[in-house]
Every structure is written in C-alpha cells, then in structure tokens.
mmCIF file of C-alpha atoms in Angstrom:
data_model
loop_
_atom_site.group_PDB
_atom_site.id
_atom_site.type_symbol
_atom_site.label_atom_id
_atom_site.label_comp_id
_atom_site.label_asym_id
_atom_site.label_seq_id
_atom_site.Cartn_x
_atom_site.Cartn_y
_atom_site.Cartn_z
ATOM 1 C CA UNK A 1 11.686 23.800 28.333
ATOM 2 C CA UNK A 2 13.037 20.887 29.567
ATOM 3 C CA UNK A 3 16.159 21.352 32.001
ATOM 4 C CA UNK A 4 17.804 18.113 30.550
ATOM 5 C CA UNK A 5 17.008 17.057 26.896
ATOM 6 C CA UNK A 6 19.813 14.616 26.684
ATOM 7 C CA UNK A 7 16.812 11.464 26.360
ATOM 8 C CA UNK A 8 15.054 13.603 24.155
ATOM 9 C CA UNK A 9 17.808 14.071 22.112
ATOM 10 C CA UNK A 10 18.634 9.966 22.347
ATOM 11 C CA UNK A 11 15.533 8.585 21.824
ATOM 12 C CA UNK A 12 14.096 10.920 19.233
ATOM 13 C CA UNK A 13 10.660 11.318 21.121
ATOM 14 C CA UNK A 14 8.545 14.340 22.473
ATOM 15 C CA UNK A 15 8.979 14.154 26.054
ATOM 16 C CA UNK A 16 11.481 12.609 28.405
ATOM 17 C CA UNK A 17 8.494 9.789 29.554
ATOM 18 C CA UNK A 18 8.927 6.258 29.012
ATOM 19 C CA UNK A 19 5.871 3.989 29.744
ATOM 20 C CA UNK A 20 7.424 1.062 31.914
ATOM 21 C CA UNK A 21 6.935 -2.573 29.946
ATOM 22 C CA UNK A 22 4.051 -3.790 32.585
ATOM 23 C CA UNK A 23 4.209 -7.974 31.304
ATOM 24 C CA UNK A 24 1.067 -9.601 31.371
ATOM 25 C CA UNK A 25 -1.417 -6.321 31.541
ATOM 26 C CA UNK A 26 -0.526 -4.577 28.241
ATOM 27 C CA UNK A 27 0.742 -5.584 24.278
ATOM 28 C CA UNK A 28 1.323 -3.360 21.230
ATOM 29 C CA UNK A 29 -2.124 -1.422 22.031
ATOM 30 C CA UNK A 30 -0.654 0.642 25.077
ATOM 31 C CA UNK A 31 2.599 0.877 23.751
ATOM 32 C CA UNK A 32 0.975 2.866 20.116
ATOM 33 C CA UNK A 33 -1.192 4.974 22.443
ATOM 34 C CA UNK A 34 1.867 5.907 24.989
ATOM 35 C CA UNK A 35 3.449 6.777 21.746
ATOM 36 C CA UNK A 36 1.520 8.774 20.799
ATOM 37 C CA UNK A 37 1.139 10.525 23.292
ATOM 38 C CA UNK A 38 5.164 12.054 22.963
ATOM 39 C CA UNK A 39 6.330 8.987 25.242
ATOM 40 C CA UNK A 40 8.996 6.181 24.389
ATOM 41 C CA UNK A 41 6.542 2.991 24.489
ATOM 42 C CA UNK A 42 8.091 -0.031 25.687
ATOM 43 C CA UNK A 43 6.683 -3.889 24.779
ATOM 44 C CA UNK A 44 7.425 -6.500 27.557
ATOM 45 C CA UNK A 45 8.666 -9.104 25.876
ATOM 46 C CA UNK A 46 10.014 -11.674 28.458
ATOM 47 C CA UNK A 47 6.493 -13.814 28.416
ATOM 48 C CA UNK A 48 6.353 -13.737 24.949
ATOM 49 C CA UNK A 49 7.815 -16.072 21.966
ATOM 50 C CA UNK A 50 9.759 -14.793 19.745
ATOM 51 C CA UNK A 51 7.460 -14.698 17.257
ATOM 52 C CA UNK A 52 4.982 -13.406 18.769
ATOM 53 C CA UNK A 53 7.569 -10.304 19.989
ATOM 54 C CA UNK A 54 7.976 -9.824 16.349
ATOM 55 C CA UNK A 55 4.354 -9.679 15.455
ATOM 56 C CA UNK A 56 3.946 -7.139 18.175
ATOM 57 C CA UNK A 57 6.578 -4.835 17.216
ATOM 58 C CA UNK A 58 5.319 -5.174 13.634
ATOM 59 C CA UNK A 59 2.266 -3.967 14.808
ATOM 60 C CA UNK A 60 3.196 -0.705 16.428
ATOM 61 C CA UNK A 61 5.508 -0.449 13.493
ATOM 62 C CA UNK A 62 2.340 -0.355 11.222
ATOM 63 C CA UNK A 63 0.046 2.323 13.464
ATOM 64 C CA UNK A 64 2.881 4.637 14.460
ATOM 65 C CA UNK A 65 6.100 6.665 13.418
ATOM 66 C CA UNK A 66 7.782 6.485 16.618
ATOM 67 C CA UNK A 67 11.079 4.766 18.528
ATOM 68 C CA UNK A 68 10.073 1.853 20.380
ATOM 69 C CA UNK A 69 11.638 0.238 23.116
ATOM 70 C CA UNK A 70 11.624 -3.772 23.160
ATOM 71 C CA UNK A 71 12.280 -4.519 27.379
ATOM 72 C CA UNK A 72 13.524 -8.812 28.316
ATOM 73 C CA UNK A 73 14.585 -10.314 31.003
ATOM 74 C CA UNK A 74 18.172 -11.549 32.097
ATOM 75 C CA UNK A 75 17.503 -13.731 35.178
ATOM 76 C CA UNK A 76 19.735 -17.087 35.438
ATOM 77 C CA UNK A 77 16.974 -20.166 34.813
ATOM 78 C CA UNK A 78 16.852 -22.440 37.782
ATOM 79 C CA UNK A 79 16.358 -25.818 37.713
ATOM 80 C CA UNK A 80 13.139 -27.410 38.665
ATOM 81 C CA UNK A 81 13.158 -28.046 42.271
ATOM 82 C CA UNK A 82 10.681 -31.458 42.770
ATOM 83 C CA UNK A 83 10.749 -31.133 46.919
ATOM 84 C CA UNK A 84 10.466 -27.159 46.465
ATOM 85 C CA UNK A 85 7.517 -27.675 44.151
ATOM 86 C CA UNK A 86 5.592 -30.133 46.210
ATOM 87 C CA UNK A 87 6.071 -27.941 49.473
ATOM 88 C CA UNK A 88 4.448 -25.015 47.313
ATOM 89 C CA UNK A 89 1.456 -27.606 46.014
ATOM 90 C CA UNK A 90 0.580 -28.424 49.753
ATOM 91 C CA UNK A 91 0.683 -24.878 50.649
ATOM 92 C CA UNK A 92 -1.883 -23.744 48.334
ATOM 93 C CA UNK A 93 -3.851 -27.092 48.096
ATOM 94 C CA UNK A 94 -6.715 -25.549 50.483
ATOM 95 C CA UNK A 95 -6.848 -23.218 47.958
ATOM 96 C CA UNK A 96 -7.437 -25.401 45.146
ATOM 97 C CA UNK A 97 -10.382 -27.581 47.128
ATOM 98 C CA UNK A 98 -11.895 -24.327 47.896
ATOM 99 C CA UNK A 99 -12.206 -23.559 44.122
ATOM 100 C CA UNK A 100 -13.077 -27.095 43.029
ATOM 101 C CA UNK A 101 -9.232 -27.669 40.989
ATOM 102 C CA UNK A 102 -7.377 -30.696 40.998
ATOM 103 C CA UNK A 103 -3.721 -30.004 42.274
ATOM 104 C CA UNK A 104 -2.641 -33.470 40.707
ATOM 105 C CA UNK A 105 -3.570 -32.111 37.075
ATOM 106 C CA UNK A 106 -1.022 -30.832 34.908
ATOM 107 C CA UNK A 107 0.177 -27.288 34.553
ATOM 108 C CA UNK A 108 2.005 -25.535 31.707
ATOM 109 C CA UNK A 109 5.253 -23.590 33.216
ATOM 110 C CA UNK A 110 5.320 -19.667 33.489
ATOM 111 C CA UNK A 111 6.423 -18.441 30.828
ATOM 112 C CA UNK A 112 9.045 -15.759 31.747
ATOM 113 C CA UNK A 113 12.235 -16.439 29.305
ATOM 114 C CA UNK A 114 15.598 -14.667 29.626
ATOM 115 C CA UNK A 115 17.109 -12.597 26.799
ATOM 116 C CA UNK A 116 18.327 -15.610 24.520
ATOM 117 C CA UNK A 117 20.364 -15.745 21.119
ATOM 118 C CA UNK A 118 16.032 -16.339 19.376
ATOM 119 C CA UNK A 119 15.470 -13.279 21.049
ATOM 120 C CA UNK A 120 18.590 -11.671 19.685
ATOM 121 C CA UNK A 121 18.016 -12.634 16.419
ATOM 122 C CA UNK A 122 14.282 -10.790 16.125
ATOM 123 C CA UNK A 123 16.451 -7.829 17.636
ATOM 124 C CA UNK A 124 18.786 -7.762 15.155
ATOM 125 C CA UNK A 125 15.803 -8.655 12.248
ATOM 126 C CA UNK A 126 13.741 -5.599 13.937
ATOM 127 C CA UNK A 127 16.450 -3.215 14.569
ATOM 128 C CA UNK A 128 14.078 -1.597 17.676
ATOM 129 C CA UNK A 129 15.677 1.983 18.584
ATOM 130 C CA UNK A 130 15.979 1.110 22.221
ATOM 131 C CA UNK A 131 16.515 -2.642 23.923
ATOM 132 C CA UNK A 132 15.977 -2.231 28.212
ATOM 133 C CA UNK A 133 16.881 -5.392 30.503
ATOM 134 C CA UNK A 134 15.665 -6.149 33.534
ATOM 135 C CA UNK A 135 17.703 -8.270 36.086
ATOM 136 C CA UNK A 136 20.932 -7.007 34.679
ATOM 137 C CA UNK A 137 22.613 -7.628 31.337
ATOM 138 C CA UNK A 138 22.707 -10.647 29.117
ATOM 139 C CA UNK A 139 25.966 -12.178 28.250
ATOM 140 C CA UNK A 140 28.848 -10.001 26.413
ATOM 141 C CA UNK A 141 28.211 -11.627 23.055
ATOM 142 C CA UNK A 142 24.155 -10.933 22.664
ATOM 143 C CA UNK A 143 25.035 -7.669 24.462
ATOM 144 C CA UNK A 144 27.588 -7.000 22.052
ATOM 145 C CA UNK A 145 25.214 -8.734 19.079
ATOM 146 C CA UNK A 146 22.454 -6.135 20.506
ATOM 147 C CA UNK A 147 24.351 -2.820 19.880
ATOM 148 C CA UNK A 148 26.162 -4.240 16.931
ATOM 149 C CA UNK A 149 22.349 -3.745 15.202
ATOM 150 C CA UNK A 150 22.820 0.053 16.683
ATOM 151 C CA UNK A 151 19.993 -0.326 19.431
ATOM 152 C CA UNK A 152 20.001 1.831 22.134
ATOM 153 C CA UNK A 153 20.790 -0.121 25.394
ATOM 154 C CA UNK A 154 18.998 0.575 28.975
ATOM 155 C CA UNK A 155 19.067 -1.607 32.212
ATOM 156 C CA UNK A 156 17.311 -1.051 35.628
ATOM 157 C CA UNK A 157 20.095 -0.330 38.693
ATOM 158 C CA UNK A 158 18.565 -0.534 42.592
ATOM 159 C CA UNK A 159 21.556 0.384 44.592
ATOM 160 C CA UNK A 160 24.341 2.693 42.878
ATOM 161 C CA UNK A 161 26.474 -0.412 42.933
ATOM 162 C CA UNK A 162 24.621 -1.657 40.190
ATOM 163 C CA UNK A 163 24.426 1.557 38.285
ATOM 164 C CA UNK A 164 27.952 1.710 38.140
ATOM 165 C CA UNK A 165 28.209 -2.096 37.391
ATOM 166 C CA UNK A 166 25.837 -1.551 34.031
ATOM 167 C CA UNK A 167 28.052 2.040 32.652
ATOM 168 C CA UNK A 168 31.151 -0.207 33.371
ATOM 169 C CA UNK A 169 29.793 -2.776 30.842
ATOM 170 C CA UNK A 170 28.369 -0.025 28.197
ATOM 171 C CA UNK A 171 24.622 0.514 28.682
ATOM 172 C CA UNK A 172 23.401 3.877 27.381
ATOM 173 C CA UNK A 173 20.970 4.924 29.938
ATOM 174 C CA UNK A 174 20.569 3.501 33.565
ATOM 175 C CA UNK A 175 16.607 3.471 34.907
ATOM 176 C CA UNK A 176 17.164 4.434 39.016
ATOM 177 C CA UNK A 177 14.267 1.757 40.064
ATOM 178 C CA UNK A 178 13.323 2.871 43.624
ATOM 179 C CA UNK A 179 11.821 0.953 46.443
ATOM 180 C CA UNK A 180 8.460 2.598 45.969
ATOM 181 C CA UNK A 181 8.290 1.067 42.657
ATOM 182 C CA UNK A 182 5.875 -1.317 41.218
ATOM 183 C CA UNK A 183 6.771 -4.718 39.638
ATOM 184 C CA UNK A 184 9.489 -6.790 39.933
ATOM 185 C CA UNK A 185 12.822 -5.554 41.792
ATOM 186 C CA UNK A 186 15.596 -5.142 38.945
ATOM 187 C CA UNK A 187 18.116 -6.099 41.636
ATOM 188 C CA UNK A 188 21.081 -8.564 40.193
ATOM 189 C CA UNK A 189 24.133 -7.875 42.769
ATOM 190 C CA UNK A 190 21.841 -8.138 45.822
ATOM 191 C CA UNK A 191 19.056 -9.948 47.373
ATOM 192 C CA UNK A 192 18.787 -7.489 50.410
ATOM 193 C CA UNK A 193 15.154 -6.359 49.613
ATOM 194 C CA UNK A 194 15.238 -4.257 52.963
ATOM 195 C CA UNK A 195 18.317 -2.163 52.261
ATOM 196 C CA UNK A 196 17.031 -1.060 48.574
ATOM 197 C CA UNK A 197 16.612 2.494 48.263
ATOM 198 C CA UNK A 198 13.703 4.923 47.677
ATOM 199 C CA UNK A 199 13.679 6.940 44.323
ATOM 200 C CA UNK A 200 14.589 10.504 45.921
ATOM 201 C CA UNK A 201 17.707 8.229 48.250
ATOM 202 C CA UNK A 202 18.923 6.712 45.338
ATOM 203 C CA UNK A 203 18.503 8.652 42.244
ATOM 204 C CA UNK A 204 20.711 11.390 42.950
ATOM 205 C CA UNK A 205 23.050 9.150 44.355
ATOM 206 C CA UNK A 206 23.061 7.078 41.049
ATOM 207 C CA UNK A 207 23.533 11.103 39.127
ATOM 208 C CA UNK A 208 26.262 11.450 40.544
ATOM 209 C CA UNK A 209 27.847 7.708 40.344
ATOM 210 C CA UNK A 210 27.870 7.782 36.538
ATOM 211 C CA UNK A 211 28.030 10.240 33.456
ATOM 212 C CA UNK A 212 25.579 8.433 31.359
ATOM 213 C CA UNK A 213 21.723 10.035 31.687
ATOM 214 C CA UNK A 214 19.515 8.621 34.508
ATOM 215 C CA UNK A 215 15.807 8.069 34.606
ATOM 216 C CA UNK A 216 13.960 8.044 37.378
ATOM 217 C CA UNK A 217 11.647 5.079 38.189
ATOM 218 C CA UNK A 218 9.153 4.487 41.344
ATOM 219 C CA UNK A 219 6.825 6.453 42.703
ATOM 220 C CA UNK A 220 5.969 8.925 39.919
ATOM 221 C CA UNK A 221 2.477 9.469 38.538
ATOM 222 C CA UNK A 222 2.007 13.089 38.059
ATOM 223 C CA UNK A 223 3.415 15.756 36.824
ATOM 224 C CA UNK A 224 4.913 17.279 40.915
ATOM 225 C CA UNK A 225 6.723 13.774 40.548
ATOM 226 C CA UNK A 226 8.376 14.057 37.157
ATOM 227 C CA UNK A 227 9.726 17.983 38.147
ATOM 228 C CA UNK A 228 11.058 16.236 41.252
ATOM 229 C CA UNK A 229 13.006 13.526 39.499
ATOM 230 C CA UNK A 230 14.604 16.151 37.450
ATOM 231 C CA UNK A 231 14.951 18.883 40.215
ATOM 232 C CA UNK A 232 17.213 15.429 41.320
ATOM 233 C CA UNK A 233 19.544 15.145 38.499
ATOM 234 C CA UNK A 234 17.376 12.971 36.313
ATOM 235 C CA UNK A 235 17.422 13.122 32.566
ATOM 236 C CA UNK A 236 14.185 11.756 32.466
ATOM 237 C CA UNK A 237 11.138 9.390 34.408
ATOM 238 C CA UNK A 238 10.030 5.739 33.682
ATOM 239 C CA UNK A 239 6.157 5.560 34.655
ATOM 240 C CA UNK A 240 4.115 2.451 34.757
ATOM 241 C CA UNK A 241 1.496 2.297 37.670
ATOM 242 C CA UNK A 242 -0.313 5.746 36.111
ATOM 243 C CA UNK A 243 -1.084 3.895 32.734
ATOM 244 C CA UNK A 244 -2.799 1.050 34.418
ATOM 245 C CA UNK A 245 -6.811 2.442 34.495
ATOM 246 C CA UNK A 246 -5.875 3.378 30.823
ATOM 247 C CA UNK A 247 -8.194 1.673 28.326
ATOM 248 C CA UNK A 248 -5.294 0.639 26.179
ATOM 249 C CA UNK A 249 -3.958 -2.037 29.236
ATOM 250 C CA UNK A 250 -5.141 -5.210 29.436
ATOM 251 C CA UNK A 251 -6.070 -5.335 33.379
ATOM 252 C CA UNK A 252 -9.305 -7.198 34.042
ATOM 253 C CA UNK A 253 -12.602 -5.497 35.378
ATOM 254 C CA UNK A 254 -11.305 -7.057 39.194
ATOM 255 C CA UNK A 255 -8.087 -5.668 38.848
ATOM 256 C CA UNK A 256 -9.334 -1.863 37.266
ATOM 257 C CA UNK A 257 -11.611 -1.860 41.149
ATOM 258 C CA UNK A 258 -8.861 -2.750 42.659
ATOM 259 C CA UNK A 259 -6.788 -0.494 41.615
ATOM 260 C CA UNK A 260 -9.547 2.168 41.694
ATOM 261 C CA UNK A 261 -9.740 1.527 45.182
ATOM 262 C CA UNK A 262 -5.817 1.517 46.076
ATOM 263 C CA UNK A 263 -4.640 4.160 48.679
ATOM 264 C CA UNK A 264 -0.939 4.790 49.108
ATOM 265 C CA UNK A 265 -0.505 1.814 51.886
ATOM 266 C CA UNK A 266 -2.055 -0.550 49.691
ATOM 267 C CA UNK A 267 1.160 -1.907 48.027
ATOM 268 C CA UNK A 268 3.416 -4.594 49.513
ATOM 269 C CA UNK A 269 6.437 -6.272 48.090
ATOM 270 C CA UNK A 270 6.130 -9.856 48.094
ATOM 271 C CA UNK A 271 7.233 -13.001 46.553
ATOM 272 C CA UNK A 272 4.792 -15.758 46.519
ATOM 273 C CA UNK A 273 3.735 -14.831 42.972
ATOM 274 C CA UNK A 274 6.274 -15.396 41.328
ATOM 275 C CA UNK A 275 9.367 -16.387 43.594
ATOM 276 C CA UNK A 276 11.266 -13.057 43.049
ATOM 277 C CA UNK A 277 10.785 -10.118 45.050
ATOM 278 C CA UNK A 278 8.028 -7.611 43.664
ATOM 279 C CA UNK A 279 5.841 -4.792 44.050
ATOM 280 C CA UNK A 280 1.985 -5.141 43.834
ATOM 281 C CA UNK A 281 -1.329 -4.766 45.396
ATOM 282 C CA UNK A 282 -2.052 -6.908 48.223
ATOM 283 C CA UNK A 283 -4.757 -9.642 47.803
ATOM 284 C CA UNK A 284 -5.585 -12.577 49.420
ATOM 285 C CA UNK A 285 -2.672 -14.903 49.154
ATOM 286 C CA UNK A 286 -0.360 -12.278 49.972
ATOM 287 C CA UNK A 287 -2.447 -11.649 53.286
ATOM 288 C CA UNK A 288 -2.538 -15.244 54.044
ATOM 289 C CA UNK A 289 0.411 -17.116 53.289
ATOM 290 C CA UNK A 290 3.005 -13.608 52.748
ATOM 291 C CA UNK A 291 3.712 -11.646 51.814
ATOM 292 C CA UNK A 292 7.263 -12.771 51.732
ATOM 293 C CA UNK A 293 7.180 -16.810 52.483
ATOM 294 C CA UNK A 294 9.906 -19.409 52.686
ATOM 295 C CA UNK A 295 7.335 -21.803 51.043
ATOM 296 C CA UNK A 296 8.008 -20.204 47.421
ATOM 297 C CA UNK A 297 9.937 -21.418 44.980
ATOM 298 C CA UNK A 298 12.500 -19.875 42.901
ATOM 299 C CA UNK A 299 11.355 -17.747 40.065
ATOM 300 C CA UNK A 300 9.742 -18.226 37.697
ATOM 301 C CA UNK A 301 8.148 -21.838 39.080
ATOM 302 C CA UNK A 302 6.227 -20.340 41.539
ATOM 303 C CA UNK A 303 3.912 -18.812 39.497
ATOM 304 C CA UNK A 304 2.798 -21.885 37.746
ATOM 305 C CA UNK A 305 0.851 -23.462 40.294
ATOM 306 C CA UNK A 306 -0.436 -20.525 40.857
ATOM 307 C CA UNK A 307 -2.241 -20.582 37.442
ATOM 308 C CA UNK A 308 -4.869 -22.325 37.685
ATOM 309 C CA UNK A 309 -5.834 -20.250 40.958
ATOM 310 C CA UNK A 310 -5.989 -16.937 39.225
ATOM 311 C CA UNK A 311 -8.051 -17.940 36.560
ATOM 312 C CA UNK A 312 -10.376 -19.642 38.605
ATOM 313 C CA UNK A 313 -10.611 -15.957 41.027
ATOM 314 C CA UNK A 314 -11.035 -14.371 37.709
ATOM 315 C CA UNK A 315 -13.945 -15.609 36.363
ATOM 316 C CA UNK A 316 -15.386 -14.742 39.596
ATOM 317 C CA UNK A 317 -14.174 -11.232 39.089
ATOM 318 C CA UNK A 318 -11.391 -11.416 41.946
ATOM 319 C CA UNK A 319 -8.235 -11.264 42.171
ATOM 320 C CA UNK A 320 -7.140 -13.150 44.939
ATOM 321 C CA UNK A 321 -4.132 -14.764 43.277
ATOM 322 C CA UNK A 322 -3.399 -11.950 40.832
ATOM 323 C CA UNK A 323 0.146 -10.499 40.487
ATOM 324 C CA UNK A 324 -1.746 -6.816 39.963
ATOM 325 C CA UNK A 325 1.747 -5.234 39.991
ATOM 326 C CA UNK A 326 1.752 -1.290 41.162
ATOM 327 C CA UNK A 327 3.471 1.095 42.868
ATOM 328 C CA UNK A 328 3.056 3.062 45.548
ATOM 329 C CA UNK A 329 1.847 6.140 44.262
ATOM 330 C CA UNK A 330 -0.526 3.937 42.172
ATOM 331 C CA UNK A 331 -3.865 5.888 44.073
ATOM 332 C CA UNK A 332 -2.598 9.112 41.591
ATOM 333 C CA UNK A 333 -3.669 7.063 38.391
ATOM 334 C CA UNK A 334 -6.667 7.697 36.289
ATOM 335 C CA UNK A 335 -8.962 6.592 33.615
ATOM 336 C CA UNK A 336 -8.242 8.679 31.080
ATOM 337 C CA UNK A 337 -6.370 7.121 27.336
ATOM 338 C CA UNK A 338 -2.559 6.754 27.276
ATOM 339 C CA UNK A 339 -1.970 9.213 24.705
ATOM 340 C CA UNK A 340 -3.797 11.986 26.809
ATOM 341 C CA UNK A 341 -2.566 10.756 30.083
ATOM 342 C CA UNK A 342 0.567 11.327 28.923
ATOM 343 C CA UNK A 343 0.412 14.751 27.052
ATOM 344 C CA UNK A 344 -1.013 15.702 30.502
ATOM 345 C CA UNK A 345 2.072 14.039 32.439
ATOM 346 C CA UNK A 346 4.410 16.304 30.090
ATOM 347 C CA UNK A 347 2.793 19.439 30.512
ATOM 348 C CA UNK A 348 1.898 19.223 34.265
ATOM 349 C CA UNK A 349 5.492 18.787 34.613
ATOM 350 C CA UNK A 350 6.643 21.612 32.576
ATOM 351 C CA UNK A 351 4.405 23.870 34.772
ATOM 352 C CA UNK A 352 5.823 22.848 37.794
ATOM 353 C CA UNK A 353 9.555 22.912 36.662
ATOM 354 C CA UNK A 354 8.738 26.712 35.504
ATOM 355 C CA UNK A 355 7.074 27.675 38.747
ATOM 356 C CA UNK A 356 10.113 26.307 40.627
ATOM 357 C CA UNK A 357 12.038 28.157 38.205
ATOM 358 C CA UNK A 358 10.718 31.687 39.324
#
C-alpha cells in the first residue's frame, strides 16, 4: 500500500503519478495512454489556443474515464524589445547562411500565452478535475474564477519560499520542482538559477513548510526514485523525462536518438531557447553560443528566431536548435507505451517501499 494516499484520494486516480505537461512533444494521445495507465495525465496548454485546448480535452474526454489535469502558464508578457531582438538576429545569422534562410524574412511569434480570462472561460466550460500553473499563479480573480468551477488547483514551488507563497494564496497541492528537473524552471520569486535546490534538498524542506500534500518533481524515472520521494515526505511524484521514448509523445526520430543516447551529464540548463531558464539536452547552439548567454532575449521572443533554425535541423534529422527538454535522470527512460510504463512505475515502487518496510 501506499504510505500516503492523500493524492489518491484527491485526484480520484490509481496511483500517486502524474505525467508532467511536456509542451511541444505530446497532445491528448500521451495524456489518454498515461491515463490509463493509473496516472493523472496532464495537457500543456500554454502553446495552444483556446480552442484548440478545448478540442484536446474533448478528446481525452471521449477515449477515457479518468481526471485530467489542464497545466498554463502565468509568466508576465514582455514587451518586444527591437535592439534586444536584432542583437539575437546577428548572433544566430551564421547560423541561418549556413542553412540557406533569410534572417530578413518574417517570423510568426512563439506561441507561449499566459493563463488569460479565454483560457478561463474553456476552464470553467470544461470543468477539468485538476488546473496546475507554472510560473506561479494567475491573478486573484481567474484564480478565484478557476476554483469557483471546483477544479483542483496545483502550482510548481523551487525554493520553500515559494511553496509557502502558493498555500498562502490557496493552491491544493504544491509540485517540489528540483534542480535536476527537466523543462522550464517554475521559479516566480527568484531568478537565482544557481541557488535552486535539488529534489531530495528541497522536498522535505517544502513537507515540512506547508500542510497541503507535496509532489515530488526532478529526477525521478523509476520506481527506487518514486519510494525515495515518499520515504521524503511526499504525497506523491510528477514524472516527465521517463515518458519521452514513449510512442504516444510527439518527439521526432532526432530527438528519440538523442535521447536514446543521453547519459546522466548530458543535461544542461540554459536559456537561449527560449529566454527563461530551462532544463534540456545539450545540442549545438547550447555548446556554441550557451548555454546561458546575455545575447537572449526575454521569454518567450527568443524562441522565435529560433524557428526557422529548428525546422531547417529537422528535416535533416538534427536537432541542433531543438529545445529537447529532459532531466537528468532522463538515461533511465525507455521505449515501452505510457500506459505500461507507468503500471510498471507504480508497482516497481510499491516493491521498493515494502522492502524498505521490512
């Protein structure tokens, strides 16, 4: 049995597992398989429209019975720095000679929206069980707007300041993101990327900071990593980086060998991706001009020129200006479906948590 079934018991699913909301490299079809599998699935929904959100959640709706956990962002837009934008566009113009682009052309922004009254409205239309931010909270009215419709509320905490900061304002769970985590940092009260703490530093830190359950995120792909987070004080683990190989994710044949091929230093955190601070496999921008440079731009604008780069790489089959986000225990994943993947997480776990047991 499980030695805390408090998120059981709150989000009405087998095991205490929720499959992290990965944007760009997975839709509805990972989050139905995750599912399931016994896990909460969660659908990244800060690159999508709102209507396309819907559609999504419609979908898993339609293939399973299960709670589902719609995940947006709360960062503060910034306003288009022209100087900061042509610094970026000379940086990587060698890049776009080399692959035969025109940097003059025109590029569509990155699309990475904040949690905004059209996305409160298809949370209220939906009713999903759970609603997780990233990057904080939103404002007190769509917060208040969001439990109002009786959703569960979760936010990411890196430092137990923060963890405090999101019981204080009412959020049912806190995720405990680690250092060793892949994807973006959730940090909100800090930009101090070098004094964020590791999942076993800061999780039972957080445990003991708030009464509200805790889940454990970064660094956890098997089942010796879930029986640690609870042998911690967690109530239960957020896992991303072990669902990536899955067939249900979206990650092109370049990034599945490169992520075949990961070892445990392969991981950096960098921000000439995307212009916020976040975990991923190193590739060749990274190497060259990062992996932490001056020369970005605030997020989300420095992705955009970045665009026409990646799919370029792509069609080649690399991934030289991919943002293949993973953590650092990403050399545990496997190819193997969600649903299984999971089932196997869960009772790995349980083993271990008995043998420590005795």
């Amino acid at each position: 049995m499980w030695p805390d079934r408090r998120l059981i018991d709150l989000f009405k699913t087998e095991f205490p597992i929720v499959l992290a909301p990965m944007a760009g490299v997975m839709d509805a079809e990972l989050v139905i398989a995750a599912a399931q599998g016994g896990a909460l699935g969660s659908l990244p929904s800060a690159m999508l429209s709102a209507e396309k959100a819907r559609e999504q959640v419609n979908l898993i709706r339609q293939r399973v019975k299960a709670p589902v956990n719609m995940n947006f962002f709360c960062h503060t837009p910034v306003d288009l720095d022209a100087a900061s934008e042509a610094r970026w566009k000379a940086r990587l113009a060698g890049y776009y000679t080399e692959h035969g682009l025109d940097p003059a052309a025109p590029i569509d922004a990155a699309n990475r929206a904040p949690f905004d009254s059209a996305f409160c409205e298809v949370v209220e239309d939906l009713k999903p069980e759970v609603v997780s931010f990233h990057f904080g909270l939103p404002e007190p009215a769509l917060l208040e707007r969001v439990k109002a419709a009786g959703c569960i509320v979760i936010s990411s905490a890196t430092t137990v300041k923060e963890a405090v900061w999101l019981e204080e304002r009412g959020v049912d769970v806190v995720i405990a993101q680690g250092a060793e985590a892949g994807g973006h940092r959730a940090m909100f009260l800090t930009d101090r990327i070098a004094e964020q703490p590791g999942t076993f530093a800061l999780v039972p830190q957080v445990v003991d900071a708030v009464k509200v359950p805790v889940i454990a995120c970064g660094g956890i792909a098997d089942g010796r990593g879930i029986a640690a987070a609870f042998a911690l004080g967690a109530s239960g683990v957020q896992i991303g980086s072990a669902y990536l190989r899955c067939p249900e994710s979206k990650v092109t044949p370049g990034g599945r060998k490169a992520l075949a091929e990961a070892r445990d230093d392969s991981t950096v955190i960098t921000n000439v991706m995307t212009g916020r601070p976040a975990r991923g496999v190193q590739n060749h921008l990274m190497r060259e001009v990062g992996p932490v440079s001056p020369d970005a731009p605030a997020f989300p604008p420095a992705a955009t020129a970045l665009a026409p780069l990646k799919a370029a790489a792509e069609k080649q089959g690399r991934v030289d200006f991919t943002n293949l986000w993973a953590g650092q225990a990403i050399a545990l994943g496997r190819e193997v479906p969600s649903a299984e993947l999971t089932r196997d997480l869960a009772r790995s776990a349980l083993a271990r948590l008995k043998a420590l047991a005795n």
